[in-house]
CSV table of C-alpha atoms in Angstrom, one decimal:
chain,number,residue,atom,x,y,z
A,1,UNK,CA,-71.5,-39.8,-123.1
A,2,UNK,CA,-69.5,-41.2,-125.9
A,3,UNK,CA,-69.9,-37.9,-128.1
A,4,UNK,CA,-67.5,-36.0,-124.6
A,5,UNK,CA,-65.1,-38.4,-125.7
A,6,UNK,CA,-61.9,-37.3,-127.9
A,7,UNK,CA,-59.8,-39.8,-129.8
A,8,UNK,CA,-56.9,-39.8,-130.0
A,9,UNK,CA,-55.1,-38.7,-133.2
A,10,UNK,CA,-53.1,-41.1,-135.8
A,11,UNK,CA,-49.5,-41.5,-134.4
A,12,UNK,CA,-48.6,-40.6,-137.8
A,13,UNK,CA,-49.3,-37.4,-138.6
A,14,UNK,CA,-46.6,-35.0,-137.4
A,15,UNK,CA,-48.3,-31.6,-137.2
A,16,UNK,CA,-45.6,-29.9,-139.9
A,17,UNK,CA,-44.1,-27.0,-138.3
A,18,UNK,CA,-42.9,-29.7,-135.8
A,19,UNK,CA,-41.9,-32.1,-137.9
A,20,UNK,CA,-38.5,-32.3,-138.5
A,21,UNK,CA,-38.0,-31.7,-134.8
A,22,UNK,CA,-39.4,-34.6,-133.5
A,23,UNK,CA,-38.1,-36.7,-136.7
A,24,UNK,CA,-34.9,-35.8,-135.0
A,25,UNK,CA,-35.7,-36.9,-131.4
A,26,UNK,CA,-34.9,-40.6,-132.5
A,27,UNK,CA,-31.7,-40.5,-133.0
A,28,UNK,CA,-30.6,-39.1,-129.9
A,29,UNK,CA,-30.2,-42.4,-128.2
A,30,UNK,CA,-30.2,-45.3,-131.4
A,31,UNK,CA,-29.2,-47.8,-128.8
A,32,UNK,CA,-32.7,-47.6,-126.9
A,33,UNK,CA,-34.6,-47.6,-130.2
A,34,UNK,CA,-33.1,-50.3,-131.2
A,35,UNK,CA,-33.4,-52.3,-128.1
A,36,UNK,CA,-37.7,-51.5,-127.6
A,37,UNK,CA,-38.9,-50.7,-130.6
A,38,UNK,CA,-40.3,-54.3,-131.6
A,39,UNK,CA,-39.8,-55.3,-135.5
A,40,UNK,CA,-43.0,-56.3,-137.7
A,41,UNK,CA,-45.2,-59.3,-138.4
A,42,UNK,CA,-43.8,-61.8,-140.6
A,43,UNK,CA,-47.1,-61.8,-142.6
A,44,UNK,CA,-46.6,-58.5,-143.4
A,45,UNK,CA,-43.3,-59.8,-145.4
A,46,UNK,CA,-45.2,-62.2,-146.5
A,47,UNK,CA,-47.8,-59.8,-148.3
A,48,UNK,CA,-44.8,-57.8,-149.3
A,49,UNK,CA,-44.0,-61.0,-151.3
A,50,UNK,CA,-47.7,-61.3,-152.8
A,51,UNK,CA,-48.5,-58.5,-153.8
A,52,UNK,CA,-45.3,-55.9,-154.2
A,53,UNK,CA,-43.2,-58.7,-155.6
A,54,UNK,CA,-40.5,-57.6,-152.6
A,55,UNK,CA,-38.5,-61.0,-152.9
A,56,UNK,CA,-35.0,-62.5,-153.2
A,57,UNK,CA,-32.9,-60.4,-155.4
A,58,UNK,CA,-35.1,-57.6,-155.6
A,59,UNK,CA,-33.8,-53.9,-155.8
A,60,UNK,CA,-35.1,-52.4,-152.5
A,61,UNK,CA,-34.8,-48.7,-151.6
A,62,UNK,CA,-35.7,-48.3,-148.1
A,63,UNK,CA,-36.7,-44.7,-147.0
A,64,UNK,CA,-35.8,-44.1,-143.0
A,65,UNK,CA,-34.5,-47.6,-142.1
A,66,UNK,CA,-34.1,-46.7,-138.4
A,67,UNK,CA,-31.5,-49.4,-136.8
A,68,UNK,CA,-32.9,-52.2,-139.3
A,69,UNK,CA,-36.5,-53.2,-137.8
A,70,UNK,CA,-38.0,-53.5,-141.4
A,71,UNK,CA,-34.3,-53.8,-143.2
A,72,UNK,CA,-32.8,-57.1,-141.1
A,73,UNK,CA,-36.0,-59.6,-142.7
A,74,UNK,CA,-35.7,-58.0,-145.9
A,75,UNK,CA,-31.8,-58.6,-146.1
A,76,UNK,CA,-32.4,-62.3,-144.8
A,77,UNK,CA,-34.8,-62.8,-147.4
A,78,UNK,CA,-32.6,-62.4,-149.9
A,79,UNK,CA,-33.2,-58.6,-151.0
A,80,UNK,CA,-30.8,-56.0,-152.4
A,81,UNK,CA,-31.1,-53.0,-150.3
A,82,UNK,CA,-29.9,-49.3,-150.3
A,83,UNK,CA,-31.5,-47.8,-147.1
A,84,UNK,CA,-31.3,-43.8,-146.5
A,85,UNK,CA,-31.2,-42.8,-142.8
A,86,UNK,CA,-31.1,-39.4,-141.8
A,87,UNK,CA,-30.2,-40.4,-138.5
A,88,UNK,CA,-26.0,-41.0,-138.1
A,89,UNK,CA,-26.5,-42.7,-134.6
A,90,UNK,CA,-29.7,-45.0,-136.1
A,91,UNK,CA,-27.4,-45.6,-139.3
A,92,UNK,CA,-24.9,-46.9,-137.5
A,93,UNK,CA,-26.5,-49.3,-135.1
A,94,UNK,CA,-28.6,-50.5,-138.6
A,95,UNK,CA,-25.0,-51.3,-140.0
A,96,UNK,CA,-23.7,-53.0,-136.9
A,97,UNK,CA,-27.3,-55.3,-137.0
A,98,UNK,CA,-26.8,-55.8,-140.8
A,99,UNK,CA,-23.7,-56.6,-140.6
A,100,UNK,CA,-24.0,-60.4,-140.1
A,101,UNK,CA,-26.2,-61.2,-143.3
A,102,UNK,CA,-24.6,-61.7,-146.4
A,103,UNK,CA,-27.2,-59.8,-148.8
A,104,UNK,CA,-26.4,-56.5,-150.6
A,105,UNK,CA,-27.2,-54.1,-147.9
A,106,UNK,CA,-26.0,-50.5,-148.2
A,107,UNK,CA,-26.6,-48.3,-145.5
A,108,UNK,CA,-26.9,-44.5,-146.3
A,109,UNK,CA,-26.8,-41.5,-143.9
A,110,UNK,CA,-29.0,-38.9,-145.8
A,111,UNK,CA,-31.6,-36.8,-145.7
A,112,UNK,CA,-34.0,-38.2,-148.6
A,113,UNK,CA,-35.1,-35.3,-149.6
A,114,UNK,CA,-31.9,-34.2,-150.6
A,115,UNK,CA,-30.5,-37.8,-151.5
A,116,UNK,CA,-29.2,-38.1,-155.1
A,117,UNK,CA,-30.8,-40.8,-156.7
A,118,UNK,CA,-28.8,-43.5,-158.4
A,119,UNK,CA,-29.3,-43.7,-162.0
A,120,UNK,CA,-31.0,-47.5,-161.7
A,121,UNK,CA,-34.1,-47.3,-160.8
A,122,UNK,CA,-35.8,-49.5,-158.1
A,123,UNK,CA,-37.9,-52.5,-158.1
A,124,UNK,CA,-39.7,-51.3,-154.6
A,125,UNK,CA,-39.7,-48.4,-152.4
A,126,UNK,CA,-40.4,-49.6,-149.0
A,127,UNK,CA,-40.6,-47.0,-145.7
A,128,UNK,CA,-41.5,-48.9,-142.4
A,129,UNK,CA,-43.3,-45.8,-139.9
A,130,UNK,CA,-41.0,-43.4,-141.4
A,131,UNK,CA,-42.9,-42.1,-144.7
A,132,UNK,CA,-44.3,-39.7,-142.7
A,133,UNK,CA,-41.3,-37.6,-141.4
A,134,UNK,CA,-40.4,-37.4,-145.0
A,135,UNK,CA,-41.2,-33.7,-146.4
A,136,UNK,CA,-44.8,-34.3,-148.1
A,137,UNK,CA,-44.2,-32.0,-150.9
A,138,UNK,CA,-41.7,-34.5,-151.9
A,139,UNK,CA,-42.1,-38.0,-150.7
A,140,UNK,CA,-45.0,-39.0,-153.4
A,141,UNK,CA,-42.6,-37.8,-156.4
A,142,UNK,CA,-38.9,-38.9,-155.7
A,143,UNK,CA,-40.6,-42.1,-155.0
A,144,UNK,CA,-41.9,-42.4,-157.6
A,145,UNK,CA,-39.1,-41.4,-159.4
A,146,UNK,CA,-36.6,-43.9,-157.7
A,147,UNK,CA,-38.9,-46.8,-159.5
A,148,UNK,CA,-39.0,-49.0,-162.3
A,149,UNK,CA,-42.4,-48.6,-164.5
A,150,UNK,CA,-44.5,-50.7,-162.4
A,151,UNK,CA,-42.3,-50.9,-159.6
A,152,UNK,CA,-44.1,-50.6,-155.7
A,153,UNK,CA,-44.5,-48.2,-153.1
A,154,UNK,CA,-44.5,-50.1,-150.1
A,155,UNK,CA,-45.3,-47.8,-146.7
A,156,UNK,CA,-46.1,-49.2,-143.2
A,157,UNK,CA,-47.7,-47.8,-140.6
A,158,UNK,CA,-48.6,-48.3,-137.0
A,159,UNK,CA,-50.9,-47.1,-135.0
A,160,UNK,CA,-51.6,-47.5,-130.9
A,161,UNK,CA,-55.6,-48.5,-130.7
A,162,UNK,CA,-58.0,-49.7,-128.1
A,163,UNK,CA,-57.4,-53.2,-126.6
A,164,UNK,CA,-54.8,-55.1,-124.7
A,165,UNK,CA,-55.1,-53.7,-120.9
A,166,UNK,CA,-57.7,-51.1,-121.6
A,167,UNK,CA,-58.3,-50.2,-118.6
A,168,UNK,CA,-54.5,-49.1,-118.0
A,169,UNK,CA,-54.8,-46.8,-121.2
A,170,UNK,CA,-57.7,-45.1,-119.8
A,171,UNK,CA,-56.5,-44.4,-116.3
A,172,UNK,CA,-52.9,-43.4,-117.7
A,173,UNK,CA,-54.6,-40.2,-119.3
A,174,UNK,CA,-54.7,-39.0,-116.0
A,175,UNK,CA,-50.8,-38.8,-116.2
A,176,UNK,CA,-50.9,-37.5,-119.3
A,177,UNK,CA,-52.9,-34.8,-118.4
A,178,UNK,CA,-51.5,-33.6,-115.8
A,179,UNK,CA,-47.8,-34.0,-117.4
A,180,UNK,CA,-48.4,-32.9,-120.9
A,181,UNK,CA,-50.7,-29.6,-121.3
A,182,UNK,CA,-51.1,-30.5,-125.3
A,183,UNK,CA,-53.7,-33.6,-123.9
A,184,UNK,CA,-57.3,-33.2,-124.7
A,185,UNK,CA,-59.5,-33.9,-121.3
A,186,UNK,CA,-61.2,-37.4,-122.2
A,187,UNK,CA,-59.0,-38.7,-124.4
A,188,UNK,CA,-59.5,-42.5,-125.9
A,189,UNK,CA,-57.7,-44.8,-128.0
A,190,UNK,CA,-59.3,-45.3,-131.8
A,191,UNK,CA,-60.6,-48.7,-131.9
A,192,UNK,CA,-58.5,-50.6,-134.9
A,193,UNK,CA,-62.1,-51.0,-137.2
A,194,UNK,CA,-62.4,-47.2,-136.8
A,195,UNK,CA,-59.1,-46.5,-138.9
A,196,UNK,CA,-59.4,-46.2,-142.4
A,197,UNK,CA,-55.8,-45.5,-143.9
A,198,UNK,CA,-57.8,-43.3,-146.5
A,199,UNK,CA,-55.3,-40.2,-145.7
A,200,UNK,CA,-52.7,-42.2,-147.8
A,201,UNK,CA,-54.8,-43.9,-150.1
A,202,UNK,CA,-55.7,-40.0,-151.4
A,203,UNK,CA,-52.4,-38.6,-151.0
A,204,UNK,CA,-51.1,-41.9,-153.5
A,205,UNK,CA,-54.2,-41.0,-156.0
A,206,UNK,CA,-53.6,-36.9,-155.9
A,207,UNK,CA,-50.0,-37.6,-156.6
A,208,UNK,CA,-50.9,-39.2,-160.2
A,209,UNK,CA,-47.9,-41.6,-160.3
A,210,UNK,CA,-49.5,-44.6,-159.5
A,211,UNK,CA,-52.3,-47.2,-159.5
A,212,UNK,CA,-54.5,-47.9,-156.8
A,213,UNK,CA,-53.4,-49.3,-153.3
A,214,UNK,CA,-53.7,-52.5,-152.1
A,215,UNK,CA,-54.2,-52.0,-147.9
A,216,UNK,CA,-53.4,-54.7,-145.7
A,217,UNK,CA,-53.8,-54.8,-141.8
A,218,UNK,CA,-52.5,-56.7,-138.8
A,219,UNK,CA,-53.3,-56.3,-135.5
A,220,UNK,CA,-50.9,-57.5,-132.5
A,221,UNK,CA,-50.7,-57.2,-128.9
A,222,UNK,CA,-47.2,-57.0,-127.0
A,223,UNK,CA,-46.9,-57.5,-123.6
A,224,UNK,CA,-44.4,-55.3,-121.4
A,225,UNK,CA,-43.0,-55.3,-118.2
A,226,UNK,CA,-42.9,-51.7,-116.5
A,227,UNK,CA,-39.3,-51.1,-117.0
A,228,UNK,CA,-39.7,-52.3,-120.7
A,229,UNK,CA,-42.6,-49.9,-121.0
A,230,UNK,CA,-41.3,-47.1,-119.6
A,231,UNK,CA,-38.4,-47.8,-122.5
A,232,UNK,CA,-40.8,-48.0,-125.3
A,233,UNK,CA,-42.1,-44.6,-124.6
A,234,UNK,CA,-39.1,-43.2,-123.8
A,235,UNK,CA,-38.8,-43.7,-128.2
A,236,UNK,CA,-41.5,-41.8,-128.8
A,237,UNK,CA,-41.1,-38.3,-130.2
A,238,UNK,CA,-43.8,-36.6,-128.1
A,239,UNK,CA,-42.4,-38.1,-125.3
A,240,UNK,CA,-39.0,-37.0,-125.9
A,241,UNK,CA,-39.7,-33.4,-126.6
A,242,UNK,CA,-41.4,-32.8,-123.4
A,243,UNK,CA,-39.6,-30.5,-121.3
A,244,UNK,CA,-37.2,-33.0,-118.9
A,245,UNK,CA,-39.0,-32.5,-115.9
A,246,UNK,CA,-42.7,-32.7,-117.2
A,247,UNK,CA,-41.2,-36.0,-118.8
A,248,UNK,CA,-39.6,-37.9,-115.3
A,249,UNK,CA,-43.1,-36.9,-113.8
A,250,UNK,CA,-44.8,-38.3,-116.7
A,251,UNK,CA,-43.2,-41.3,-116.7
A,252,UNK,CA,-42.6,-42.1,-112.7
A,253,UNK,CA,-46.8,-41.7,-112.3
A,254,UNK,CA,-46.7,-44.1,-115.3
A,255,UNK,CA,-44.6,-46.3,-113.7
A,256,UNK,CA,-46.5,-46.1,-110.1
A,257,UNK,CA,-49.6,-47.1,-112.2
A,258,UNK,CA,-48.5,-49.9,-113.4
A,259,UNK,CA,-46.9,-51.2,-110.3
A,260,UNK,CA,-49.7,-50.4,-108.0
A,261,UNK,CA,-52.7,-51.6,-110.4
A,262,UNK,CA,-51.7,-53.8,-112.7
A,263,UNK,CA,-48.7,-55.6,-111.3
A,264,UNK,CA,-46.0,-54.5,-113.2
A,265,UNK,CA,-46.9,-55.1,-117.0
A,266,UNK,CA,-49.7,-54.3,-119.2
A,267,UNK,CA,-50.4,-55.3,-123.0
A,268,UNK,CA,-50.4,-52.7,-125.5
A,269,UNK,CA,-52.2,-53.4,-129.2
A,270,UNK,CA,-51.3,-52.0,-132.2
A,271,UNK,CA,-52.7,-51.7,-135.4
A,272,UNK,CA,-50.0,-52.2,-138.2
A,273,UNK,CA,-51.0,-51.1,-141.9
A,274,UNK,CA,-49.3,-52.1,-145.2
A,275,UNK,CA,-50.1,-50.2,-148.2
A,276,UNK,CA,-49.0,-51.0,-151.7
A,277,UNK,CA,-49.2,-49.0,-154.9
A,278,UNK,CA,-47.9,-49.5,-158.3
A,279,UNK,CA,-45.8,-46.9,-160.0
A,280,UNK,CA,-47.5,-45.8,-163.4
């Protein structure tokens, strides 16, 4: 039975002729990203800390900053940031939450890719589930390129996987399904052990601009009511691209779910990844 099943794909790996699309999806309503997209795991600065040297006073050049979830703990400890944010709508909202904390923070709305870099280089490039939007035949390079000699390349990414109300995430496919004609019959969640981050281990090594990457990993389970569900996915590229009316059915026989089997929240894990590499 287990070889009928089909797991589901990374949430990171924009098939490319969609890709800068759905990378513009987010920005068409900031506010709700910013209200249910959660932020990270303090250990995660932590590590930044330990083992990218990310701390007070560092030079921080954050790729896709969104409306501040990874930018707001770097400020507030201490870090000197220019972020680039294609979106105008995120950009703004990041400003308005930056705008309380005293650090350097500049906020820039730009397409990286075609972003001039300053002519002082960076101690740390840091993008926070963003890297992947960014065009791949340039991402490795100009990140490189913004760096010091040794300087980091810091990239995060997250990753839905098996666990919290699992049996929610099976039955949901059903909805899915019948909503969204891209969903493989069967589909399951990855368990977190089965999910290597080798993809962007090899894409660091082919690029030949830095040393090997450190990979850290954090798991965490958030708990959401239906309301504050149905908001989450309504964040989600795949979600939004869905044709409007495919996407109300999609998400009112999400809704009924969870109201009629599982009393109006559920727990959804994620698997968070950091990976660190040192510029050559």
């Amino acid at each position: 039975m287990a070889d009928d099943i089909t797991h589901a794909k990374r949430d990171d790996r924009p098939e490319d002729s969609r890709r800068v699309r759905l990378s513009q999806t987010f920005d068409e309503d900031a506010e709700l990203y910013d209200r249910a997209r959660p932020g990270y795991p303090a250990e995660l600065f932590d590590d930044l800390a330990e083992f990218a040297g990310v701390r007070p006073g560092s030079r921080v050049l954050e790729v896709g900053c969104g409306t501040g979830q990874a930018t707001v703990p770097l400020a507030e400890r201490g870090c000197r940031i220019t972020a680039v944010e294609a979106g105008p709508n995120m950009a703004a909202v990041a400003r308005r939450n930056l705008a309380r904390i005293t650090a350097a923070v500049q906020v820039m709305t730009a397409e990286f890719e075609n972003w001039p870099l300053p002519g002082e280089p960076f101690d740390a490039v840091v993008s926070a589930s963003a890297f992947h939007w960014i065009d791949p035949t340039v991402r490795m390079a100009k990140a490189a390129d913004a760096l010091l000699p040794g300087g980091t390349l810091c990239v995060v990414r997250t990753q839905h996987v098996r666990g919290g109300t699992e049996a929610f995430f099976i039955e949901v496919q059903r909805c899915y399904e019948r909503f969204d004609p891209a969903t493989p019959p069967g589909l399951r969640l990855p368990a977190a052990a089965g999910i290597e981050g080798l993809d962007h281990v090899e894409e660091v090594g082919r690029s030949g601009r830095f040393g090997p990457t450190v990979l850290r990993r954090y798991e965490r389970d958030l708990s959401y009511t239906t309301s504050e569900y149905l908001d989450l996915l309504r964040t989600f590229s795949g979600h939004r691209a869905l044709p409007e009316s495919a996407r109300h059915g999609l998400l009112d026989c999400i809704a009924s779910l969870i109201d009629g089997r599982y009393e109006g929240r559920v727990t959804r894990r994620s698997l968070i990844e950091l990976g660190v590499s040192h510029r050559l």
